[in-house]
Amino acid sequence: MESSSSALSRLSNLQRHLHPQHSNSKIQQGLVKLSPEVAEALSTGHPVVALESTIISHGMPYPKNLETAKEVEAIVRENGAVPATVAILDGVPCVGLSMGELERLATLGTKAQKTARRDIAHVVANRGNGATTVSATMFFASMVGIHVFVTGGIGGVHRHGEQTMDISSDLTELGRTPVAVISAGVKSILDIPRTLEYLETQGVCVAAYNTNEFPAFFTERSGCKVHCRVDTPDDCARLIDANLKLKLGTGTLIAVPIPKEHSASGGLIESAIQIALREARDKNITGNAETPFLLAKVNELTGGASLASNIALVKNNALVGAKIAVALAQLKEHSNRGDAE
């Protein structure tokens, strides 16, 4: 059993690695629970990758959701990083879940509240169970000093958003939280050009991985060019490191195209999206219920092809994200050695 002095030393080491704004007592006060594996990794400077949990609870049915969550965590580990799946369980924000906690979240499914930044206080105050979206996962990752976060695709400006003002909090979170988000771009059920305009307004660096074009989640291309291209994990690490050192205070979006072999036909997906959008309007499905409905409908209309593509791109993002986290940890270690000499 670890001695009290050893435990205090470990906590002290962890706090030195935490985000400066949050290093002075969040963990001690019990506001956030770190898994032992994540706490150890952060205290030693080992690469860590944050993972969201809405994809587990709302993205697919049980047991496929549990199987996918385990596979994604395994990919992160196989590529040299520690996975930190984020969720709120019984009112306690957790960064890093045990297998038992993962299974609990998977079986809860949609009974767990879909939790964006605005919902965090409510879920915690009511000791509820919350599956974190991109914005909430970014918030907790930044709180404990995790700089790389892998997801499937981020939210954005909804189609006809200029009339409805339906804009995902993922975008404003990227504008104020210094975490790099590795995604397959923006879900193609959304308005991609307006989403990119909004990210520009928020001061977010949008980089595309091995391409000059922003990917559209299910497909490799959206028709929208990006101003920043990165071709290797080292390129990404340098970009993230510069953003952190300059204290820009914004996130970085690294858009990784879905692998060619899993890319769905753009025309087939677009046709399904148009049908799904009409049905959502007819049924007056709006707000945070809209995206899960649209994705489920598109999956139904494409005979399951879109869900298979979704799982494939999340796994690919986990592979790329883990390599980026490793490159970032190596860059920081090299920088620390240089400072010490």
mmCIF file of C-alpha atoms in Angstrom:
data_model
loop_
_atom_site.group_PDB
_atom_site.id
_atom_site.type_symbol
_atom_site.label_atom_id
_atom_site.label_comp_id
_atom_site.label_asym_id
_atom_site.label_seq_id
_atom_site.Cartn_x
_atom_site.Cartn_y
_atom_site.Cartn_z
ATOM 1 C CA MET A 1 0.000 0.000 0.000
ATOM 2 C CA GLU A 2 1.315 3.476 -0.908
ATOM 3 C CA SER A 3 2.542 5.539 2.055
ATOM 4 C CA SER A 4 0.964 8.914 2.807
ATOM 5 C CA SER A 5 4.215 10.746 1.978
ATOM 6 C CA SER A 6 4.460 8.890 -1.342
ATOM 7 C CA ALA A 7 0.844 9.715 -2.135
ATOM 8 C CA LEU A 8 1.433 13.400 -1.378
ATOM 9 C CA SER A 9 4.510 13.393 -3.575
ATOM 10 C CA ARG A 10 2.522 11.847 -6.421
ATOM 11 C CA LEU A 11 -0.229 14.445 -6.013
ATOM 12 C CA SER A 12 2.350 17.219 -6.014
ATOM 13 C CA ASN A 13 3.853 15.876 -9.245
ATOM 14 C CA LEU A 14 0.391 15.675 -10.806
ATOM 15 C CA GLN A 15 -0.437 19.254 -9.874
ATOM 16 C CA ARG A 16 2.713 20.515 -11.584
ATOM 17 C CA HIS A 17 1.419 18.973 -14.823
ATOM 18 C CA LEU A 18 -2.125 20.290 -14.537
ATOM 19 C CA HIS A 19 -3.439 23.268 -16.447
ATOM 20 C CA PRO A 20 -2.228 26.337 -14.521
ATOM 21 C CA GLN A 21 -5.731 27.686 -13.930
ATOM 22 C CA HIS A 22 -6.824 24.455 -12.305
ATOM 23 C CA SER A 23 -3.745 23.081 -10.530
ATOM 24 C CA ASN A 24 -4.487 24.370 -7.057
ATOM 25 C CA SER A 25 -7.066 22.076 -5.539
ATOM 26 C CA LYS A 26 -9.627 20.745 -8.032
ATOM 27 C CA ILE A 27 -8.414 17.180 -7.518
ATOM 28 C CA GLN A 28 -7.977 17.558 -3.750
ATOM 29 C CA GLN A 29 -11.495 18.909 -3.381
ATOM 30 C CA GLY A 30 -12.858 15.802 -5.074
ATOM 31 C CA LEU A 31 -14.412 17.792 -7.909
ATOM 32 C CA VAL A 32 -12.938 15.441 -10.492
ATOM 33 C CA LYS A 33 -11.956 11.789 -10.152
ATOM 34 C CA LEU A 34 -8.913 10.621 -12.097
ATOM 35 C CA SER A 35 -8.447 6.920 -12.735
ATOM 36 C CA PRO A 36 -5.161 5.596 -11.261
ATOM 37 C CA GLU A 37 -3.806 4.993 -14.779
ATOM 38 C CA VAL A 38 -4.543 8.553 -15.924
ATOM 39 C CA ALA A 39 -3.222 10.093 -12.694
ATOM 40 C CA GLU A 40 0.030 8.143 -13.068
ATOM 41 C CA ALA A 41 0.403 9.156 -16.716
ATOM 42 C CA LEU A 42 -0.181 12.852 -16.017
ATOM 43 C CA SER A 43 2.230 12.843 -13.069
ATOM 44 C CA THR A 44 5.028 11.394 -15.220
ATOM 45 C CA GLY A 45 4.402 13.310 -18.442
ATOM 46 C CA HIS A 46 3.213 10.186 -20.285
ATOM 47 C CA PRO A 47 0.943 10.891 -23.290
ATOM 48 C CA VAL A 48 -2.790 10.865 -22.536
ATOM 49 C CA VAL A 49 -5.724 11.016 -24.969
ATOM 50 C CA ALA A 50 -9.146 12.185 -23.803
ATOM 51 C CA LEU A 51 -12.201 10.417 -25.228
ATOM 52 C CA GLU A 52 -15.830 11.527 -25.102
ATOM 53 C CA SER A 53 -18.646 9.303 -23.867
ATOM 54 C CA THR A 54 -21.724 10.492 -25.782
ATOM 55 C CA ILE A 55 -20.705 8.188 -28.608
ATOM 56 C CA ILE A 56 -21.010 5.302 -26.123
ATOM 57 C CA SER A 57 -24.385 6.249 -24.666
ATOM 58 C CA HIS A 58 -26.103 7.850 -27.645
ATOM 59 C CA GLY A 59 -24.051 6.831 -30.667
ATOM 60 C CA MET A 60 -24.909 3.157 -31.004
ATOM 61 C CA PRO A 61 -26.843 0.371 -29.260
ATOM 62 C CA TYR A 62 -25.561 -2.004 -26.570
ATOM 63 C CA PRO A 63 -23.397 -4.119 -26.799
ATOM 64 C CA LYS A 64 -21.891 -2.587 -29.959
ATOM 65 C CA ASN A 65 -21.194 0.624 -28.029
ATOM 66 C CA LEU A 66 -19.200 -1.194 -25.330
ATOM 67 C CA GLU A 67 -17.286 -3.237 -27.881
ATOM 68 C CA THR A 68 -16.377 -0.081 -29.823
ATOM 69 C CA ALA A 69 -15.357 1.827 -26.673
ATOM 70 C CA LYS A 70 -13.017 -0.997 -25.645
ATOM 71 C CA GLU A 71 -11.523 -1.217 -29.139
ATOM 72 C CA VAL A 72 -10.910 2.538 -29.298
ATOM 73 C CA GLU A 73 -9.193 2.522 -25.880
ATOM 74 C CA ALA A 74 -7.085 -0.463 -27.006
ATOM 75 C CA ILE A 75 -5.959 1.407 -30.151
ATOM 76 C CA VAL A 76 -4.850 4.372 -28.032
ATOM 77 C CA ARG A 77 -2.840 2.057 -25.750
ATOM 78 C CA GLU A 78 -1.303 0.111 -28.646
ATOM 79 C CA ASN A 79 0.036 3.377 -30.033
ATOM 80 C CA GLY A 80 1.749 4.474 -26.845
ATOM 81 C CA ALA A 81 -0.782 6.659 -25.020
ATOM 82 C CA VAL A 82 -3.202 6.282 -22.111
ATOM 83 C CA PRO A 83 -6.927 6.608 -22.908
ATOM 84 C CA ALA A 84 -8.998 8.844 -20.634
ATOM 85 C CA THR A 85 -12.691 8.388 -21.347
ATOM 86 C CA VAL A 86 -14.643 11.204 -19.688
ATOM 87 C CA ALA A 87 -18.104 10.896 -18.119
ATOM 88 C CA ILE A 88 -20.085 11.980 -15.056
ATOM 89 C CA LEU A 89 -21.164 9.072 -12.848
ATOM 90 C CA ASP A 90 -23.376 9.640 -9.797
ATOM 91 C CA GLY A 91 -22.569 13.341 -9.989
ATOM 92 C CA VAL A 92 -18.789 12.860 -10.073
ATOM 93 C CA PRO A 93 -16.874 13.923 -13.202
ATOM 94 C CA CYS A 94 -14.547 11.038 -14.067
ATOM 95 C CA VAL A 95 -11.467 11.301 -16.280
ATOM 96 C CA GLY A 96 -10.529 7.736 -17.144
ATOM 97 C CA LEU A 97 -13.035 4.921 -16.654
ATOM 98 C CA SER A 98 -12.555 1.377 -15.401
ATOM 99 C CA MET A 99 -13.945 -1.495 -17.466
ATOM 100 C CA GLY A 100 -16.834 -1.723 -15.009
ATOM 101 C CA GLU A 101 -17.601 1.981 -15.399
ATOM 102 C CA LEU A 102 -17.427 1.711 -19.198
ATOM 103 C CA GLU A 103 -19.878 -1.180 -19.109
ATOM 104 C CA ARG A 104 -22.201 0.720 -16.794
ATOM 105 C CA LEU A 105 -22.254 3.695 -19.139
ATOM 106 C CA ALA A 106 -22.834 1.455 -22.151
ATOM 107 C CA THR A 107 -25.787 -0.299 -20.515
ATOM 108 C CA LEU A 108 -27.259 3.006 -19.325
ATOM 109 C CA GLY A 109 -27.329 4.139 -22.943
ATOM 110 C CA THR A 110 -29.638 7.087 -23.494
ATOM 111 C CA LYS A 111 -30.649 7.038 -19.809
ATOM 112 C CA ALA A 112 -27.371 8.893 -19.258
ATOM 113 C CA GLN A 113 -27.900 12.576 -19.961
ATOM 114 C CA LYS A 114 -26.184 13.961 -23.026
ATOM 115 C CA THR A 115 -23.964 16.508 -21.289
ATOM 116 C CA ALA A 116 -22.544 19.621 -22.937
ATOM 117 C CA ARG A 117 -20.812 22.434 -21.013
ATOM 118 C CA ARG A 118 -24.149 24.046 -20.084
ATOM 119 C CA ASP A 119 -25.376 20.788 -18.480
ATOM 120 C CA ILE A 120 -22.357 19.984 -16.283
ATOM 121 C CA ALA A 121 -23.443 21.834 -13.131
ATOM 122 C CA HIS A 122 -26.978 20.441 -13.359
ATOM 123 C CA VAL A 123 -25.839 16.817 -13.722
ATOM 124 C CA VAL A 124 -23.284 17.170 -10.908
ATOM 125 C CA ALA A 125 -25.714 18.965 -8.550
ATOM 126 C CA ASN A 126 -28.332 16.259 -9.052
ATOM 127 C CA ARG A 127 -25.788 13.441 -8.731
ATOM 128 C CA GLY A 128 -26.787 12.263 -12.150
ATOM 129 C CA ASN A 129 -25.090 10.283 -14.888
ATOM 130 C CA GLY A 130 -23.846 12.265 -17.839
ATOM 131 C CA ALA A 131 -22.238 11.271 -21.119
ATOM 132 C CA THR A 132 -19.974 14.116 -22.160
ATOM 133 C CA THR A 133 -20.137 15.745 -25.569
ATOM 134 C CA VAL A 134 -17.175 17.445 -27.236
ATOM 135 C CA SER A 135 -17.587 20.684 -25.263
ATOM 136 C CA ALA A 136 -17.848 19.004 -21.844
ATOM 137 C CA THR A 137 -15.014 16.589 -22.603
ATOM 138 C CA MET A 138 -12.776 19.484 -23.649
ATOM 139 C CA PHE A 139 -13.617 21.325 -20.435
ATOM 140 C CA PHE A 140 -12.616 18.417 -18.190
ATOM 141 C CA ALA A 141 -9.576 17.504 -20.288
ATOM 142 C CA SER A 142 -8.263 21.052 -19.981
ATOM 143 C CA MET A 143 -9.030 21.090 -16.246
ATOM 144 C CA VAL A 144 -6.653 18.195 -15.601
ATOM 145 C CA GLY A 145 -4.015 19.067 -18.202
ATOM 146 C CA ILE A 146 -4.838 16.745 -21.107
ATOM 147 C CA HIS A 147 -4.094 18.491 -24.402
ATOM 148 C CA VAL A 148 -5.210 15.922 -26.983
ATOM 149 C CA PHE A 149 -8.797 14.742 -27.400
ATOM 150 C CA VAL A 150 -10.146 12.260 -29.959
ATOM 151 C CA THR A 151 -13.734 12.186 -31.158
ATOM 152 C CA GLY A 152 -15.643 11.127 -34.271
ATOM 153 C CA GLY A 153 -16.852 14.455 -35.595
ATOM 154 C CA ILE A 154 -17.588 17.775 -33.928
ATOM 155 C CA GLY A 155 -20.903 19.618 -33.906
ATOM 156 C CA GLY A 156 -21.339 22.781 -35.899
ATOM 157 C CA VAL A 157 -23.774 25.246 -37.387
ATOM 158 C CA HIS A 158 -26.966 23.391 -38.262
ATOM 159 C CA ARG A 159 -28.443 23.768 -41.708
ATOM 160 C CA HIS A 160 -30.651 26.886 -41.725
ATOM 161 C CA GLY A 161 -28.695 27.977 -38.635
ATOM 162 C CA GLU A 162 -28.838 31.561 -39.891
ATOM 163 C CA GLN A 163 -32.557 31.426 -39.069
ATOM 164 C CA THR A 164 -32.623 29.101 -36.042
ATOM 165 C CA MET A 165 -29.315 30.158 -34.390
ATOM 166 C CA ASP A 166 -28.761 26.438 -33.721
ATOM 167 C CA ILE A 167 -24.991 26.372 -33.268
ATOM 168 C CA SER A 168 -23.195 23.655 -31.330
ATOM 169 C CA SER A 169 -21.399 24.620 -28.125
ATOM 170 C CA ASP A 170 -18.484 22.561 -29.481
ATOM 171 C CA LEU A 171 -17.544 25.609 -31.570
ATOM 172 C CA THR A 172 -17.520 28.122 -28.729
ATOM 173 C CA GLU A 173 -15.612 25.617 -26.574
ATOM 174 C CA LEU A 174 -12.951 25.401 -29.257
ATOM 175 C CA GLY A 175 -12.778 29.190 -29.085
ATOM 176 C CA ARG A 176 -11.958 29.255 -25.364
ATOM 177 C CA THR A 177 -10.405 25.952 -24.290
ATOM 178 C CA PRO A 178 -6.798 25.044 -25.256
ATOM 179 C CA VAL A 179 -7.304 21.404 -26.228
ATOM 180 C CA ALA A 180 -6.514 19.886 -29.625
ATOM 181 C CA VAL A 181 -9.516 18.035 -31.033
ATOM 182 C CA ILE A 182 -8.814 15.212 -33.472
ATOM 183 C CA SER A 183 -11.929 14.547 -35.546
ATOM 184 C CA ALA A 184 -13.073 13.521 -39.015
ATOM 185 C CA GLY A 185 -14.221 17.080 -39.562
ATOM 186 C CA VAL A 186 -17.791 18.218 -39.091
ATOM 187 C CA LYS A 187 -20.735 15.866 -39.397
ATOM 188 C CA SER A 188 -22.061 16.222 -42.923
ATOM 189 C CA ILE A 189 -25.615 16.635 -41.621
ATOM 190 C CA LEU A 190 -24.530 20.191 -40.725
ATOM 191 C CA ASP A 191 -23.685 23.365 -42.651
ATOM 192 C CA ILE A 192 -19.938 22.930 -43.160
ATOM 193 C CA PRO A 193 -19.063 26.301 -44.807
ATOM 194 C CA ARG A 194 -20.859 28.277 -42.068
ATOM 195 C CA THR A 195 -19.243 26.088 -39.395
ATOM 196 C CA LEU A 196 -15.780 26.937 -40.736
ATOM 197 C CA GLU A 197 -16.699 30.639 -40.853
ATOM 198 C CA TYR A 198 -17.820 30.468 -37.227
ATOM 199 C CA LEU A 199 -14.575 28.737 -36.173
ATOM 200 C CA GLU A 200 -12.608 31.492 -37.921
ATOM 201 C CA THR A 201 -14.572 34.090 -35.948
ATOM 202 C CA GLN A 202 -13.720 32.190 -32.755
ATOM 203 C CA GLY A 203 -10.007 32.317 -33.640
ATOM 204 C CA VAL A 204 -9.663 28.541 -33.933
ATOM 205 C CA CYS A 205 -6.840 27.098 -36.043
ATOM 206 C CA VAL A 206 -8.383 24.461 -38.320
ATOM 207 C CA ALA A 207 -5.808 22.068 -39.752
ATOM 208 C CA ALA A 208 -6.376 19.205 -42.181
ATOM 209 C CA TYR A 209 -4.291 16.040 -41.917
ATOM 210 C CA ASN A 210 -2.545 14.988 -45.149
ATOM 211 C CA THR A 211 -4.938 17.040 -47.253
ATOM 212 C CA ASN A 212 -5.756 20.618 -48.221
ATOM 213 C CA GLU A 213 -9.494 20.050 -47.984
ATOM 214 C CA PHE A 214 -11.690 19.871 -44.905
ATOM 215 C CA PRO A 215 -13.226 16.389 -44.553
ATOM 216 C CA ALA A 216 -16.967 15.854 -44.159
ATOM 217 C CA PHE A 217 -17.121 13.036 -41.585
ATOM 218 C CA PHE A 218 -18.538 10.222 -43.766
ATOM 219 C CA THR A 219 -16.577 11.371 -46.807
ATOM 220 C CA GLU A 220 -13.035 12.586 -47.411
ATOM 221 C CA ARG A 221 -14.027 15.836 -49.092
ATOM 222 C CA SER A 222 -16.386 18.701 -48.349
ATOM 223 C CA GLY A 223 -15.377 21.110 -51.096
ATOM 224 C CA CYS A 224 -14.039 23.527 -48.442
ATOM 225 C CA LYS A 225 -10.319 24.347 -48.416
ATOM 226 C CA VAL A 226 -8.328 24.891 -45.219
ATOM 227 C CA HIS A 227 -5.458 27.316 -44.631
ATOM 228 C CA CYS A 228 -3.388 24.978 -42.471
ATOM 229 C CA ARG A 229 -2.153 21.531 -43.510
ATOM 230 C CA VAL A 230 -0.302 19.060 -41.266
ATOM 231 C CA ASP A 231 1.214 15.857 -42.616
ATOM 232 C CA THR A 232 2.692 14.052 -39.609
ATOM 233 C CA PRO A 233 2.099 13.635 -35.871
ATOM 234 C CA ASP A 234 5.208 15.778 -35.328
ATOM 235 C CA ASP A 235 3.669 18.595 -37.394
ATOM 236 C CA CYS A 236 0.555 18.392 -35.220
ATOM 237 C CA ALA A 237 2.578 18.331 -32.002
ATOM 238 C CA ARG A 238 4.497 21.473 -32.989
ATOM 239 C CA LEU A 239 1.236 23.247 -33.832
ATOM 240 C CA ILE A 240 -0.347 22.295 -30.489
ATOM 241 C CA ASP A 241 2.813 23.168 -28.560
ATOM 242 C CA ALA A 242 3.023 26.618 -30.184
ATOM 243 C CA ASN A 243 -0.634 27.280 -29.363
ATOM 244 C CA LEU A 244 -0.072 26.330 -25.716
ATOM 245 C CA LYS A 245 3.196 28.254 -25.305
ATOM 246 C CA LEU A 246 1.690 31.394 -26.823
ATOM 247 C CA LYS A 247 -1.275 31.068 -24.439
ATOM 248 C CA LEU A 248 -3.713 31.806 -27.256
ATOM 249 C CA GLY A 249 -6.422 30.263 -25.117
ATOM 250 C CA THR A 250 -8.133 28.581 -28.058
ATOM 251 C CA GLY A 251 -8.411 24.977 -29.105
ATOM 252 C CA THR A 252 -7.004 23.483 -32.295
ATOM 253 C CA LEU A 253 -9.107 21.401 -34.669
ATOM 254 C CA ILE A 254 -7.178 18.718 -36.546
ATOM 255 C CA ALA A 255 -9.424 17.196 -39.204
ATOM 256 C CA VAL A 256 -8.486 13.678 -40.288
ATOM 257 C CA PRO A 257 -10.240 12.308 -43.385
ATOM 258 C CA ILE A 258 -11.993 8.961 -43.058
ATOM 259 C CA PRO A 259 -9.826 6.212 -44.644
ATOM 260 C CA LYS A 260 -10.615 5.715 -48.342
ATOM 261 C CA GLU A 261 -11.740 2.121 -47.873
ATOM 262 C CA HIS A 262 -14.434 3.233 -45.415
ATOM 263 C CA SER A 263 -15.566 6.385 -47.182
ATOM 264 C CA ALA A 264 -19.231 6.198 -48.071
ATOM 265 C CA SER A 265 -20.595 7.441 -51.352
ATOM 266 C CA GLY A 266 -21.109 11.174 -50.961
ATOM 267 C CA GLY A 267 -24.258 11.122 -53.105
ATOM 268 C CA LEU A 268 -25.841 8.267 -51.133
ATOM 269 C CA ILE A 269 -25.158 9.955 -47.786
ATOM 270 C CA GLU A 270 -26.344 13.373 -49.025
ATOM 271 C CA SER A 271 -29.596 11.884 -50.276
ATOM 272 C CA ALA A 272 -30.174 10.171 -46.919
ATOM 273 C CA ILE A 273 -29.374 13.412 -45.070
ATOM 274 C CA GLN A 274 -31.961 15.385 -47.038
ATOM 275 C CA ILE A 275 -34.660 12.803 -46.223
ATOM 276 C CA ALA A 276 -33.631 12.778 -42.542
ATOM 277 C CA LEU A 277 -33.668 16.586 -42.344
ATOM 278 C CA ARG A 278 -37.191 16.752 -43.787
ATOM 279 C CA GLU A 279 -38.411 14.152 -41.316
ATOM 280 C CA ALA A 280 -36.794 15.990 -38.401
ATOM 281 C CA ARG A 281 -38.535 19.212 -39.440
ATOM 282 C CA ASP A 282 -41.884 17.420 -39.872
ATOM 283 C CA LYS A 283 -41.573 15.890 -36.387
ATOM 284 C CA ASN A 284 -40.258 19.162 -34.895
ATOM 285 C CA ILE A 285 -37.107 17.470 -33.589
ATOM 286 C CA THR A 286 -34.670 20.189 -32.557
ATOM 287 C CA GLY A 287 -31.870 21.013 -30.103
ATOM 288 C CA ASN A 288 -29.605 18.290 -28.770
ATOM 289 C CA ALA A 289 -32.094 15.597 -29.879
ATOM 290 C CA GLU A 290 -31.611 16.476 -33.532
ATOM 291 C CA THR A 291 -28.128 15.112 -34.210
ATOM 292 C CA PRO A 292 -28.747 11.629 -32.693
ATOM 293 C CA PHE A 293 -32.036 11.441 -34.647
ATOM 294 C CA LEU A 294 -30.410 12.468 -37.923
ATOM 295 C CA LEU A 295 -27.481 10.060 -37.535
ATOM 296 C CA ALA A 296 -29.822 7.177 -36.676
ATOM 297 C CA LYS A 297 -32.071 7.975 -39.647
ATOM 298 C CA VAL A 298 -29.134 8.231 -42.036
ATOM 299 C CA ASN A 299 -27.851 4.901 -40.732
ATOM 300 C CA GLU A 300 -31.267 3.345 -41.330
ATOM 301 C CA LEU A 301 -31.541 4.768 -44.840
ATOM 302 C CA THR A 302 -28.040 3.597 -45.805
ATOM 303 C CA GLY A 303 -28.602 0.083 -44.476
ATOM 304 C CA GLY A 304 -26.089 0.445 -41.659
ATOM 305 C CA ALA A 305 -23.296 1.728 -43.890
ATOM 306 C CA SER A 306 -23.067 5.086 -42.122
ATOM 307 C CA LEU A 307 -22.685 3.482 -38.647
ATOM 308 C CA ALA A 308 -19.917 1.215 -39.955
ATOM 309 C CA SER A 309 -18.201 4.290 -41.411
ATOM 310 C CA ASN A 310 -18.654 6.147 -38.109
ATOM 311 C CA ILE A 311 -16.938 3.370 -36.141
ATOM 312 C CA ALA A 312 -14.111 3.112 -38.688
ATOM 313 C CA LEU A 313 -13.351 6.826 -38.589
ATOM 314 C CA VAL A 314 -13.374 6.955 -34.768
ATOM 315 C CA LYS A 315 -10.820 4.127 -34.687
ATOM 316 C CA ASN A 316 -8.673 5.894 -37.275
ATOM 317 C CA ASN A 317 -8.863 9.138 -35.281
ATOM 318 C CA ALA A 318 -7.788 7.221 -32.158
ATOM 319 C CA LEU A 319 -4.758 5.901 -34.021
ATOM 320 C CA VAL A 320 -3.750 9.355 -35.279
ATOM 321 C CA GLY A 321 -4.588 11.060 -31.962
ATOM 322 C CA ALA A 322 -2.456 8.649 -29.945
ATOM 323 C CA LYS A 323 0.511 9.265 -32.240
ATOM 324 C CA ILE A 324 0.024 13.018 -31.887
ATOM 325 C CA ALA A 325 -0.114 12.726 -28.076
ATOM 326 C CA VAL A 326 3.118 10.703 -28.094
ATOM 327 C CA ALA A 327 4.830 13.259 -30.356
ATOM 328 C CA LEU A 328 3.640 16.101 -28.096
ATOM 329 C CA ALA A 329 4.931 14.351 -24.956
ATOM 330 C CA GLN A 330 8.316 13.790 -26.634
ATOM 331 C CA LEU A 331 8.456 17.434 -27.712
ATOM 332 C CA LYS A 332 7.721 18.590 -24.156
ATOM 333 C CA GLU A 333 10.311 16.210 -22.712
ATOM 334 C CA HIS A 334 12.936 17.492 -25.144
ATOM 335 C CA SER A 335 12.013 21.089 -24.278
ATOM 336 C CA ASN A 336 12.229 20.361 -20.541
ATOM 337 C CA ARG A 337 15.647 18.749 -20.975
ATOM 338 C CA GLY A 338 16.828 21.792 -22.907
ATOM 339 C CA ASP A 339 15.592 24.122 -20.144
ATOM 340 C CA ALA A 340 17.408 22.067 -17.523
ATOM 341 C CA GLU A 341 20.769 22.179 -19.321
#
